Every structure is written in C-alpha cells, then in structure tokens.
mmCIF file of C-alpha atoms and ligand atoms in Angstrom:
data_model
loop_
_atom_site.group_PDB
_atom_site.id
_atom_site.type_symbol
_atom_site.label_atom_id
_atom_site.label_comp_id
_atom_site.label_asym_id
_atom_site.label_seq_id
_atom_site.Cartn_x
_atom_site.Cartn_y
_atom_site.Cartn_z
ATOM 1 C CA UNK A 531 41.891 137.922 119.819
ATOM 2 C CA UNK A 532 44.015 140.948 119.779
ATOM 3 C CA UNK A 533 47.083 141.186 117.574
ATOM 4 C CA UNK A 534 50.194 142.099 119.281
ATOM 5 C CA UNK A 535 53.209 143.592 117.398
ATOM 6 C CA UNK A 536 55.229 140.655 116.373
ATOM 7 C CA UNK A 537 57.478 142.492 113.574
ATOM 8 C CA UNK A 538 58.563 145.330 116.011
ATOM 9 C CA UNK A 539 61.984 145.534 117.466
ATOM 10 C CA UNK A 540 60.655 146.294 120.586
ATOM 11 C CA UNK A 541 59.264 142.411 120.485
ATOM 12 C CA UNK A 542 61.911 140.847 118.390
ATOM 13 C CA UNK A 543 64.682 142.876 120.445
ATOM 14 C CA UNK A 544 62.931 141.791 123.904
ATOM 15 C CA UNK A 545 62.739 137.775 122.992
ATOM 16 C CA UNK A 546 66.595 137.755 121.880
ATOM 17 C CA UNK A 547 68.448 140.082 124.193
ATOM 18 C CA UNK A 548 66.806 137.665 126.797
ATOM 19 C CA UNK A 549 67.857 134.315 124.848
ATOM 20 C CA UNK A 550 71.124 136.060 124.476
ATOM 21 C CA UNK A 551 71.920 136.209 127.869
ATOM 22 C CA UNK A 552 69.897 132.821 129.427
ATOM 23 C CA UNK A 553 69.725 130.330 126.598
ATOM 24 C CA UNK A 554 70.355 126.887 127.086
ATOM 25 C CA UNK A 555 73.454 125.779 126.133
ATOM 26 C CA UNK A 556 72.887 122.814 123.732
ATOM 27 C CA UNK A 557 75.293 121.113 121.484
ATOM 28 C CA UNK A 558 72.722 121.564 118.433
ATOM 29 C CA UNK A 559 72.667 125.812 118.805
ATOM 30 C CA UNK A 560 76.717 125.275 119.355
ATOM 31 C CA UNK A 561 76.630 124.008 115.502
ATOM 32 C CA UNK A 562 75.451 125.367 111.971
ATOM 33 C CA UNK A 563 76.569 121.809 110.314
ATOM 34 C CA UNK A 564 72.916 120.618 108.448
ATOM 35 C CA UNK A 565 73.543 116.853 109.195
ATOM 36 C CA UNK A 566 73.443 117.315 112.920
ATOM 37 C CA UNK A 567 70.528 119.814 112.978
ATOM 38 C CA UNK A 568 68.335 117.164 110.984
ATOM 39 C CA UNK A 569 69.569 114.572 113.568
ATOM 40 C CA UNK A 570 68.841 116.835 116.500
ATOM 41 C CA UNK A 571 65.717 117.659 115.691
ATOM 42 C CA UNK A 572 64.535 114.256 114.633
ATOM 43 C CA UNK A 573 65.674 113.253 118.332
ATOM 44 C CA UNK A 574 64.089 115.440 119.772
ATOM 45 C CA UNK A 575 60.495 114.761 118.455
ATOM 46 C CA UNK A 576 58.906 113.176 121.228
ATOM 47 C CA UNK A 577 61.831 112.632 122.864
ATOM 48 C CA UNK A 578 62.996 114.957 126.208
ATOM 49 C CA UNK A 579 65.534 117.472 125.586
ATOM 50 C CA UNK A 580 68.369 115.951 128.766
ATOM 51 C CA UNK A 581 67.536 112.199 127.162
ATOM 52 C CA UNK A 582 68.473 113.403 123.548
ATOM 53 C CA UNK A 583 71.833 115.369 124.412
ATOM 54 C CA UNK A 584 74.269 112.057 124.861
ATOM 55 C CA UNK A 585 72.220 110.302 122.210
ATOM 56 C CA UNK A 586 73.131 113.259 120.433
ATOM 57 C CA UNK A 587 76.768 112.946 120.645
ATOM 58 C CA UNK A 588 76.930 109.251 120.844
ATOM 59 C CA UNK A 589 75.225 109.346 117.336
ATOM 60 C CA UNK A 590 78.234 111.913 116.133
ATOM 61 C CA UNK A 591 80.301 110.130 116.852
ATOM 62 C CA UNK A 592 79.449 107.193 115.501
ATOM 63 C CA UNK A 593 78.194 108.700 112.464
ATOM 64 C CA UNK A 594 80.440 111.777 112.166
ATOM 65 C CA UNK A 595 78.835 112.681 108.626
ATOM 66 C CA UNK A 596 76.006 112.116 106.493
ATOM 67 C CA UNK A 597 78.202 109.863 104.194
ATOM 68 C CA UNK A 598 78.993 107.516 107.102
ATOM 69 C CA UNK A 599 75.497 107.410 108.349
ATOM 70 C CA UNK A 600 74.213 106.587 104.397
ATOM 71 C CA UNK A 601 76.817 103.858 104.204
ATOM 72 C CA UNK A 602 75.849 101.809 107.608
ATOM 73 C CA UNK A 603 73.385 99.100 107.605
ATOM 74 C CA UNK A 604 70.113 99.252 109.287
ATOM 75 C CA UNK A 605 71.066 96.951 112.267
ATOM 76 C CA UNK A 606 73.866 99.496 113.126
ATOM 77 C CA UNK A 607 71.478 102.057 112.665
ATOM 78 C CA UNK A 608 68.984 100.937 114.992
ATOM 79 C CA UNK A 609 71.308 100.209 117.547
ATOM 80 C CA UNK A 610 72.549 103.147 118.227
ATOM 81 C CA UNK A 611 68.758 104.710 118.014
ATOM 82 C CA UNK A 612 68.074 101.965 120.963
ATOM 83 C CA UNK A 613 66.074 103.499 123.679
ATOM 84 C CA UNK A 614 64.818 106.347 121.833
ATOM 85 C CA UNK A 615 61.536 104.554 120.663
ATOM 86 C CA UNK A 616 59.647 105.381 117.701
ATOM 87 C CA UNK A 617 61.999 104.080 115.323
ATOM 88 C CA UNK A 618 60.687 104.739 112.090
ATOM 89 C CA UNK A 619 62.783 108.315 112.574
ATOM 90 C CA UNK A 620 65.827 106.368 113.056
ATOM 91 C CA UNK A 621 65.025 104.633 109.618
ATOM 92 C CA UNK A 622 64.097 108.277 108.093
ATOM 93 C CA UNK A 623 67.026 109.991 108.801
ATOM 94 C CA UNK A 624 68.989 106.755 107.292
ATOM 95 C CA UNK A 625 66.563 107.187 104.159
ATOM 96 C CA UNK A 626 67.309 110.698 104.255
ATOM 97 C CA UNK A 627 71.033 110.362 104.500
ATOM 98 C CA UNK A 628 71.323 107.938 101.499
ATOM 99 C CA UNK A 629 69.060 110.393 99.479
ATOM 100 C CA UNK A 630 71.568 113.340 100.317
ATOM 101 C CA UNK A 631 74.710 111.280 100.428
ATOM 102 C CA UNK A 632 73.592 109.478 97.031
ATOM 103 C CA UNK A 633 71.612 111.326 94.368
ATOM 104 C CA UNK A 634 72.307 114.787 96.063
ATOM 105 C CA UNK A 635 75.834 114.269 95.869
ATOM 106 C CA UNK A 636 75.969 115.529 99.540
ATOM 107 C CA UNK A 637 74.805 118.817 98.861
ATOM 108 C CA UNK A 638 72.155 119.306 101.395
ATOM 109 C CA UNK A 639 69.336 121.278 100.788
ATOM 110 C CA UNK A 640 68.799 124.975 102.086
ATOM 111 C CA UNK A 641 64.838 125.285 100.910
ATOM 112 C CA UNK A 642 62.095 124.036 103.175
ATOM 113 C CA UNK A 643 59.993 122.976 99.489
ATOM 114 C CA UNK A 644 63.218 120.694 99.080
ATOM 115 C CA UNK A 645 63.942 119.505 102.377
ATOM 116 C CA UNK A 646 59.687 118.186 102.865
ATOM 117 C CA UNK A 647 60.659 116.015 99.544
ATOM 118 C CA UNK A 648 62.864 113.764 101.982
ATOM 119 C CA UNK A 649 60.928 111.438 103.860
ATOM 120 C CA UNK A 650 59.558 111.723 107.946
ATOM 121 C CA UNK A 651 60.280 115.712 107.036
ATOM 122 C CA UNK A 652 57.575 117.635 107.701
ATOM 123 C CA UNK A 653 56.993 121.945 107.849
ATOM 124 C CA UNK A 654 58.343 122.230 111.192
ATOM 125 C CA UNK A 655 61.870 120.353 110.491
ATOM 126 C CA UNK A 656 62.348 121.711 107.191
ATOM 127 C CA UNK A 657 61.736 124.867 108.726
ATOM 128 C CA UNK A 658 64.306 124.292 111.629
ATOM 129 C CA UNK A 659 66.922 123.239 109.485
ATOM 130 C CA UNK A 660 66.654 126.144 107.057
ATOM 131 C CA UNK A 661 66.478 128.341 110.170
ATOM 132 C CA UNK A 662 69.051 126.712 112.030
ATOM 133 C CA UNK A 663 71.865 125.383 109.940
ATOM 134 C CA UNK A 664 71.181 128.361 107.158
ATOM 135 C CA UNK A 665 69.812 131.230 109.259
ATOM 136 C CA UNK A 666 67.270 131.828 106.737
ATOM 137 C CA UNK A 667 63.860 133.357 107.578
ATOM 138 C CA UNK A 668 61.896 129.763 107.633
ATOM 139 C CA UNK A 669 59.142 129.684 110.534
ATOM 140 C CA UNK A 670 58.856 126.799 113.178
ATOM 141 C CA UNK A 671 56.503 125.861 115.399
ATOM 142 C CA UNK A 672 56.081 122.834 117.631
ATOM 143 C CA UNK A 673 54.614 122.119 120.620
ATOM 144 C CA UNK A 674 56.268 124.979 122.659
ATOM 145 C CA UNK A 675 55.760 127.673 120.369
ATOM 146 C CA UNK A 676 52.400 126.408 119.702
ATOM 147 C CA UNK A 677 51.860 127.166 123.572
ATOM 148 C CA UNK A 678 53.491 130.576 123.889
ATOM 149 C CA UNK A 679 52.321 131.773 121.230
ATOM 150 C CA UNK A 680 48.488 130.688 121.916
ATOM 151 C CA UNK A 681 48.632 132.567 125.127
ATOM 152 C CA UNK A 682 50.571 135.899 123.809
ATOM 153 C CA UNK A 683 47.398 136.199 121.455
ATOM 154 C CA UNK A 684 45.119 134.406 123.996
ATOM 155 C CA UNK A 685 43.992 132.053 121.054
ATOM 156 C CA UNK A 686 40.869 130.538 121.987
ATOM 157 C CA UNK A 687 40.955 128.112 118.486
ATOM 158 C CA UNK A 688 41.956 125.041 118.869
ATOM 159 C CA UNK A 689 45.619 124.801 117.883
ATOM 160 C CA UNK A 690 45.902 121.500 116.317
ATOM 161 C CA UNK A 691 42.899 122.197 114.217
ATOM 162 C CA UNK A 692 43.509 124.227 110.786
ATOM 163 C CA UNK A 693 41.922 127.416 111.703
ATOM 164 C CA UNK A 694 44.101 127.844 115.170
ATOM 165 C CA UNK A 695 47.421 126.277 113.331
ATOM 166 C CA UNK A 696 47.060 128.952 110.837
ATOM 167 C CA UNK A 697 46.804 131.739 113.077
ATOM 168 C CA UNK A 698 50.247 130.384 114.801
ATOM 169 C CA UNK A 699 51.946 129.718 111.639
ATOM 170 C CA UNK A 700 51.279 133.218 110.502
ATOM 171 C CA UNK A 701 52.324 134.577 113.318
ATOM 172 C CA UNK A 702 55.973 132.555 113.493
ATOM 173 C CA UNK A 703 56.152 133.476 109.915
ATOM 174 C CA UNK A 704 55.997 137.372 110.428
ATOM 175 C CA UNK A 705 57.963 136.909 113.548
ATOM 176 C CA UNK A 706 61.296 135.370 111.998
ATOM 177 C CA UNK A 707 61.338 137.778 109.017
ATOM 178 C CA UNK A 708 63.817 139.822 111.010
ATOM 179 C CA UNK A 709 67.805 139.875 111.626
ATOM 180 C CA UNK A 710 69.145 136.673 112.058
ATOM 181 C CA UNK A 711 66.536 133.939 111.768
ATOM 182 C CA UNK A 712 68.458 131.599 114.082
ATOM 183 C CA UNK A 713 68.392 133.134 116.727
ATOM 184 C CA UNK A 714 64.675 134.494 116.500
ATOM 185 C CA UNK A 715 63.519 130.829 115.777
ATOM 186 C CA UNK A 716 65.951 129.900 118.760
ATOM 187 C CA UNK A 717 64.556 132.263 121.624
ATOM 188 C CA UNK A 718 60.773 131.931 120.879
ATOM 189 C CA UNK A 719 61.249 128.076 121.166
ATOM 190 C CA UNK A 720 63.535 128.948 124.307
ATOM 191 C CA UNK A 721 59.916 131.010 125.836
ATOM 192 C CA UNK A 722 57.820 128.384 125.524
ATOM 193 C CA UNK A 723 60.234 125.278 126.457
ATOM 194 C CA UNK A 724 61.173 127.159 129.540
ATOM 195 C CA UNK A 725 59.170 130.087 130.987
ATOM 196 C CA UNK A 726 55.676 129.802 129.051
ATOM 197 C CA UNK A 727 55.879 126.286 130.551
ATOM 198 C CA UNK A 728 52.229 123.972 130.332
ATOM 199 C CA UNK A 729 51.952 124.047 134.336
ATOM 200 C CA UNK A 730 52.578 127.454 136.154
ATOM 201 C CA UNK A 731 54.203 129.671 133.669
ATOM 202 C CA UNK A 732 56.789 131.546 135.223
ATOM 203 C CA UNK A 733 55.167 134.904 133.509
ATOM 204 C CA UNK A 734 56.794 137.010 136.264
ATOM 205 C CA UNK A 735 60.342 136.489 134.561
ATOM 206 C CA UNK A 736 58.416 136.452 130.886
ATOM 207 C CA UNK A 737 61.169 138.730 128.716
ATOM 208 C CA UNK A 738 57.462 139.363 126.764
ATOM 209 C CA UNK A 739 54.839 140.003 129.267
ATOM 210 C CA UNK A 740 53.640 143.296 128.211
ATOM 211 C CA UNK A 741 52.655 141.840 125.154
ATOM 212 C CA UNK A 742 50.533 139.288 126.201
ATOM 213 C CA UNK A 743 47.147 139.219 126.150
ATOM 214 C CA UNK A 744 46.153 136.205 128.083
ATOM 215 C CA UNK A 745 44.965 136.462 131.642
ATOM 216 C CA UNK A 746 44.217 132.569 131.956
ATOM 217 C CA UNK A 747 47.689 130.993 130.760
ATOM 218 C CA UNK A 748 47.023 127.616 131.912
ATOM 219 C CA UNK A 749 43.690 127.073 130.185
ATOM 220 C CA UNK A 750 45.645 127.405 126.682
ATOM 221 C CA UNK A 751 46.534 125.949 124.197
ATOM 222 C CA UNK A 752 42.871 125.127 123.980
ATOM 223 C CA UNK A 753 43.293 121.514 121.785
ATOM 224 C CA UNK A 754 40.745 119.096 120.006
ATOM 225 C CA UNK A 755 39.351 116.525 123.035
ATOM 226 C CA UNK A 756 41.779 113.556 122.475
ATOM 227 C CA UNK A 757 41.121 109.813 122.735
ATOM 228 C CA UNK A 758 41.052 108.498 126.022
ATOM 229 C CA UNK A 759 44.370 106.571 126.739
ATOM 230 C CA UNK A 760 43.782 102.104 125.870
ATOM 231 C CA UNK A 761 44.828 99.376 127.999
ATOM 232 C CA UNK A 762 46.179 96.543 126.121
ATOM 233 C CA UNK A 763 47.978 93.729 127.341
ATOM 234 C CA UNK A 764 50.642 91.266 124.729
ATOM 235 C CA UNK A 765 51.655 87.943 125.360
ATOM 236 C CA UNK A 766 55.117 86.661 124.511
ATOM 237 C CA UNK A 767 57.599 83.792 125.881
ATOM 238 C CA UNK A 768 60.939 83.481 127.106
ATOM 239 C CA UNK A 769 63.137 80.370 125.586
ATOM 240 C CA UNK A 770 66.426 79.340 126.382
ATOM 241 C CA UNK A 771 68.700 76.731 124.939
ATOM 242 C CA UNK A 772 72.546 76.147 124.740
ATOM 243 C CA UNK A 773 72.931 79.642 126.070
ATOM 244 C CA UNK A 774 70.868 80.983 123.284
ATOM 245 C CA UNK A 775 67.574 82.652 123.323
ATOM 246 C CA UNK A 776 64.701 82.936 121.465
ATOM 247 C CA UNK A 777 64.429 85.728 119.529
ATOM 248 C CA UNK A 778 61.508 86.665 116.796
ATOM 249 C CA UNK A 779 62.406 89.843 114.125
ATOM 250 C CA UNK A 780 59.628 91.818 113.731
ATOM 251 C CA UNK A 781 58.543 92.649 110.413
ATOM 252 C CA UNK A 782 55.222 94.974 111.712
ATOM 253 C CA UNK A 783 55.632 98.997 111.185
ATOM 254 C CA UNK A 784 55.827 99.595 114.844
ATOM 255 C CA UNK A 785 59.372 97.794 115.847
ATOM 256 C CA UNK A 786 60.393 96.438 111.682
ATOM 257 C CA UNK A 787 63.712 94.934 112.205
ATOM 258 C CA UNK A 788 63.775 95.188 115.746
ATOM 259 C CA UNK A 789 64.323 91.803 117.787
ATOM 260 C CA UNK A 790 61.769 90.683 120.140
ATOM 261 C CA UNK A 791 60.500 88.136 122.243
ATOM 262 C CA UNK A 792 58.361 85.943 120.553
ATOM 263 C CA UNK A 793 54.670 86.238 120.597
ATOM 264 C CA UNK A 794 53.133 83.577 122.507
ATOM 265 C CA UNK A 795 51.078 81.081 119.613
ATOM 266 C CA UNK A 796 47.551 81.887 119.169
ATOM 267 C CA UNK A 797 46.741 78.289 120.206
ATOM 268 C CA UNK A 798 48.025 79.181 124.000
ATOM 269 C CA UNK A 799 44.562 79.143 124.858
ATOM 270 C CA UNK A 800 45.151 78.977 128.846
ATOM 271 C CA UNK A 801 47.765 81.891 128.829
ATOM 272 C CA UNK A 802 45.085 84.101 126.739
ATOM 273 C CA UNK A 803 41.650 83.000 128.531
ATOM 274 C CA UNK A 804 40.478 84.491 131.671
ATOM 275 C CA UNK A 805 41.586 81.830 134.013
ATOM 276 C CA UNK A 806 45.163 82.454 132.542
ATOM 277 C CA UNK A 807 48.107 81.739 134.895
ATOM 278 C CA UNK A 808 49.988 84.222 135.955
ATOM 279 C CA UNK A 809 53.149 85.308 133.770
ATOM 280 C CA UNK A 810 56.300 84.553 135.046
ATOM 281 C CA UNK A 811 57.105 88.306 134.941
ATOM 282 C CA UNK A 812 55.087 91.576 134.058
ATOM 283 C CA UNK A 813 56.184 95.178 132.828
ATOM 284 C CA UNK A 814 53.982 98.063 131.404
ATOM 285 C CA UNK A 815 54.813 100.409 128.596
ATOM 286 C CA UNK A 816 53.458 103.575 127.368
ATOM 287 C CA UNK A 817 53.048 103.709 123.652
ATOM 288 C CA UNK A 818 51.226 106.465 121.307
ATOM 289 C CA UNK A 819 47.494 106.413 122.792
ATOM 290 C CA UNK A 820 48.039 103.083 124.475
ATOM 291 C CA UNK A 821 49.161 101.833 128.165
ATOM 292 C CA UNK A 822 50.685 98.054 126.931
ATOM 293 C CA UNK A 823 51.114 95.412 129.866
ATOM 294 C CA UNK A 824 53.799 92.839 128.277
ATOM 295 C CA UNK A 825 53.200 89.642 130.191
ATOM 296 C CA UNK A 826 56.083 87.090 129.466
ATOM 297 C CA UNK A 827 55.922 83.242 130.308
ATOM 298 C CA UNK A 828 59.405 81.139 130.539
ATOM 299 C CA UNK A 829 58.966 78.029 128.673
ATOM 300 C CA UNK A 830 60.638 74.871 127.495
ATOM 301 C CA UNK A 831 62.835 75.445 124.268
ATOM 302 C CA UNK A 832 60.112 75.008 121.077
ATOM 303 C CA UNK A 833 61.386 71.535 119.061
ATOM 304 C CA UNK A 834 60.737 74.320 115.648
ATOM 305 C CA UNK A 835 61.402 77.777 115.561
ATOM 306 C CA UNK A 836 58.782 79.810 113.515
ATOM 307 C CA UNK A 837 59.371 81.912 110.411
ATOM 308 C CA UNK A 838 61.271 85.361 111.710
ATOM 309 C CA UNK A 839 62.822 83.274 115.025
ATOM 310 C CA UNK A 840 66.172 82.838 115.560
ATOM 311 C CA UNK A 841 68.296 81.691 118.634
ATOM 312 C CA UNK A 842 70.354 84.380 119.646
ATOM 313 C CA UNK A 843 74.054 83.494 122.064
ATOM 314 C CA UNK A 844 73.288 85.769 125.404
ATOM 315 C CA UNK A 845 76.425 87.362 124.745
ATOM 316 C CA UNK A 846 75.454 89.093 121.395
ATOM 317 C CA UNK A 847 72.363 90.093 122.798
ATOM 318 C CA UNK A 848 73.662 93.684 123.375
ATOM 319 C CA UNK A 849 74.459 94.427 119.636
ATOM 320 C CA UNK A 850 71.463 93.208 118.736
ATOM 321 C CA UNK A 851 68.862 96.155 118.188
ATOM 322 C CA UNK A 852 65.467 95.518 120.067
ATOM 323 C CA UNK A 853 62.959 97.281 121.453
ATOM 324 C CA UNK A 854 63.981 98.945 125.486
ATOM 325 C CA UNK A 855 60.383 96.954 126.772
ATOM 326 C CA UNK A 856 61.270 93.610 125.683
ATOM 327 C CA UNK A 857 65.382 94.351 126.471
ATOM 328 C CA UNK A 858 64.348 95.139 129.966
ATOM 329 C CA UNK A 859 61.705 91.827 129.969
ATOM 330 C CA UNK A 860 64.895 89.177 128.681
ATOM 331 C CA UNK A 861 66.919 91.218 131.344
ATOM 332 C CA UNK A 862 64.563 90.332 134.193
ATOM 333 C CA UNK A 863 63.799 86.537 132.878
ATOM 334 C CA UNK A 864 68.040 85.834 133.062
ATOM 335 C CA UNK A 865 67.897 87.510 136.148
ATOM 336 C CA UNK A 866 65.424 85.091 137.572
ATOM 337 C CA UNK A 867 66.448 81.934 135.754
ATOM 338 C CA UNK A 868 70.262 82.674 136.671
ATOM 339 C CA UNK A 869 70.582 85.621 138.251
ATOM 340 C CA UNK A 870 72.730 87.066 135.549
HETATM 341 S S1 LIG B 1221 53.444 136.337 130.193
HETATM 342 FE FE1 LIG B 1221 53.197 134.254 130.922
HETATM 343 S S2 LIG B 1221 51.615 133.359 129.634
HETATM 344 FE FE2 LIG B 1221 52.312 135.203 128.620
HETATM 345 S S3 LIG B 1221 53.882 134.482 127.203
HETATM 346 FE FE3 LIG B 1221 54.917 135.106 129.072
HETATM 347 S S4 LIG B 1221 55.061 133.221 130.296
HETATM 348 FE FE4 LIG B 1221 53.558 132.869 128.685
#
C-alpha cells in the first residue's frame, strides 16, 4: 500500500473546490444548528439519503428544538420515526435530548470524548457533529469514506477489521486537520456517496484520480466474509371486534413500544406444523441478517385478551406507532375483510 499525500493542498484543495461547485444540496449542510446534525445523522444510519430528507423536516418541525423533543413522550416520538425502522435510534436521540435538555442545561457538547458519553453515539457521529455543527477538525468515516478511501490507498485489509479501520481512521484524521473541517469532512463523504460509488465508479469525473492507487476499484473495500442472509417466517393473527382491532405492544428490543399484531399462541399447532393452512395473507421483510415472511391468519375475536393486548378503534390506528410490516399487514386484512 502506497501512501498518497493526504495533508497537501494539492489533495485537500482538489476534493473541496470540486464539492464546492457539485455538492448536494441537503438541508443538514444548509445548517450549523447541533440538534439537527445529531438528528440527521442518526437518520441517516442505514437509512437512504432521498428517504431521510422529508423525515428530516417533518421531524423539525415537529420537534423544532432539543427542548421540545426532550419534553414529548415516547409514543409521539415513535410516531413520527414510523417507517424509518430500527427504532432504538429514535429512542436514542430522545435519551440524548433529555440528557442535553436536562442535566446539560441545553448546552450541547462540542468534544467527540463528550458527545460518545450520550447513548447510540458512537466515533463516527460524535465526529460528524463536532465537524459539522462546530467545524472542528474531528475525523469521520462511514461506509462511503470507508470505500473511497480503501481504493485511493488500494487497501487490501479488511476494513471492518481493526488493522484496515485503523489505516482509514488515520488517514481521515490527517485529512481533516486542514482549513475548515466542514467542508473537508463534507466533500470526502460527497466522493465516496457519489463518484467512488460500490458498482462502476465513475473514476473518469474523480476530482482525485491522480492520487489513487487502485487499478481494481470494484474489488475494494475488501470486508470480513459475512453471514449468509436467514429465512425466517412469524406467525401472527388478525382480530376484529366493534370496529376495534387487536393489537399486542411489544415489549422485545427489536420493536419495544411499538404496536403489533399479535403473535399467533404457541398452542396453534396446525398454523405452525407442516401441513399448516395457508395464511390469509403473506408479506416479506428484510431485517438485519434476516429475510422475515410475516404470515397473518384472520380469526374470530379471542373471548380474553393476553397481557400487552389491547383493542385498538380503526380510526386511531394511524397515531398509533407500529412497525411499517405489520401497518402494511392490518392495511391489507381491512382491505380484504371490508375493502377499506
Ligand atoms: S479514481 Fe475511481 S476508484 Fe479512485 S477514488 Fe476516484 S472514483 Fe474512486
């Protein structure tokens, strides 16, 4: 691996002159307010950049300041996250805001050893918020950088393993210790989201080609051999009665306080064996490593309802937070009981 001259204006000056003059135009780089950085960027973590922008300023709107967001409750929180997935960042950046909005007295931190102290912040958002909202020389790198920056020093490490995320820390670290942070941070995360791109990089309008060192872009990042992606299939049921439906709250890390369909009872032996009927309607869902297929059944209204159940009016359904599989599943069972 050869080094390349990261701290030279020629690189620096290249990168920025080039961000300058094609940069997206995002509402997060139109603001240096803190609050909205940390909400931007905990959007944007596995979320796509176009899906986060009206989430974005939906969530502004709603929650214009940190105090606001600190003084809502968790259903209203989680509401307005619906659709996003992966909620426990929704419930983060609530934990964060009471921390900052409570025993911070508002005052938001400017130091990435203080901003990792609040919880679901890690390096890289501590890092962008310094960078961002402070313009202070804090390195970043996520998945993009991680990319362009493996094939400007052809990197043939692995870079999630320590040895290859070391060498790409160290080199976003000497990078941004130049003139304006923000914008340095900005434009090497501008390369890699849109010209040193995973499929075809578009290398013939790189702003850094004659630096790089890599004649094989698309075999890099080289990364660790991942688990192979899981089929798993869940079983839940569709009540209704009175114009209310069935509705369980789930108190498991993956959707906590999120309303659901309930799970069909272990002791529905024929819907779980082999020979099972089929469900009355069928949707698939990616989630983390796994492909879930969530079969629902429409059944007669229970005579009980279980611990976490509740029966829900149709009409409140849509300020009720749940999770977008199971919205789109109660959507297709009124649909096909009623044709709501
Ligand atoms: S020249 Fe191509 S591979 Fe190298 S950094 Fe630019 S876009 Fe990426």
């Amino acid at each position: 691996m050869k080094q390349i001259p990261v701290e030279s204006t020629e690189f620096r000056g290249a990168l920025v002159a080039w961000f300058k003059r094609v940069g997206r135009k995002l509402p997060w780089r139109e603001t240096a307010d803190p609050y909205s950085i940390l909400v931007s960027e905990l959007m944007l973590q596995q979320t796509l950049v176009t899906t986060v922008v009206s989430y974005y300023l939906r969530w502004l709107k709603r929650f214009p300041t940190i105090r606001d967001l600190a003084n809502a409750d968790e259903t209203e929180v989680l509401l307005a996250w619906q659709g996003l997935g992966y909620y426990n960042r929704a419930r983060n950046l609530h934990r964060c805001a009471k921390v900052i909005a409570g025993g911070w007295n508002e005052t938001f931190p400017s130091s990435v050893d203080a901003l990792i102290q609040l919880p679901g912040i890690g390096r890289y958002t501590a890092g962008a918020i310094v960078s961002f909202a402070f313009d202070r020389p804090a390195p970043i790198v996520d998945g993009n950088i991680a990319r362009a920056v493996s094939r400007l020093l052809d990197l043939q490490e692995p870079v999630d393993q320590p040895r290859g995320s070391e060498i790409i820390w160290d080199f976003a670290t000497r990078y941004v210790q130049g003139a304006n942070p923000r914008l340095l941070n900005s434009s090497l995360m501008e390369l890699g989201a849109v010209v040193c791109i995973r499929r075809k990089p578009m290398c013939a309008l790189c702003p850094v080609r004659s630096f790089c060192q890599t004649k094989d872009p698309e075999s890099l990042p080289r990364k660790k051999e991942r688990p192979k992606i899981e089929r798993k299939t869940e079983l839940h049921f569709f009540a209704v009665k009175d114009g209310r439906v069935l509705l369980q709250q789930n108190p498991g890390k993956r959707w906590q306080g999120l309303w659901s369909l309930p799970a069909l009872p272990a002791s529905s032996e024929s819907a779980r064996s082999n020979h099972a009927p089929s469900p009355s309607l069928s949707l698939s869902y990616p989630i983390t490593r796994f492909v879930v297929r969530l079969n629902v059944f429409l059944r007669e209204p229970p005579d009980s309802v279980r611990a976490g159940q509740a029966w829900h009016r149709l009409e409140s359904l849509d300020g009720l937070p749940m999770p977008s599989p199971h919205r789109r599943a109660v959507q297709m069972a009124l649909q096909r009981s009623w044709g709501i």
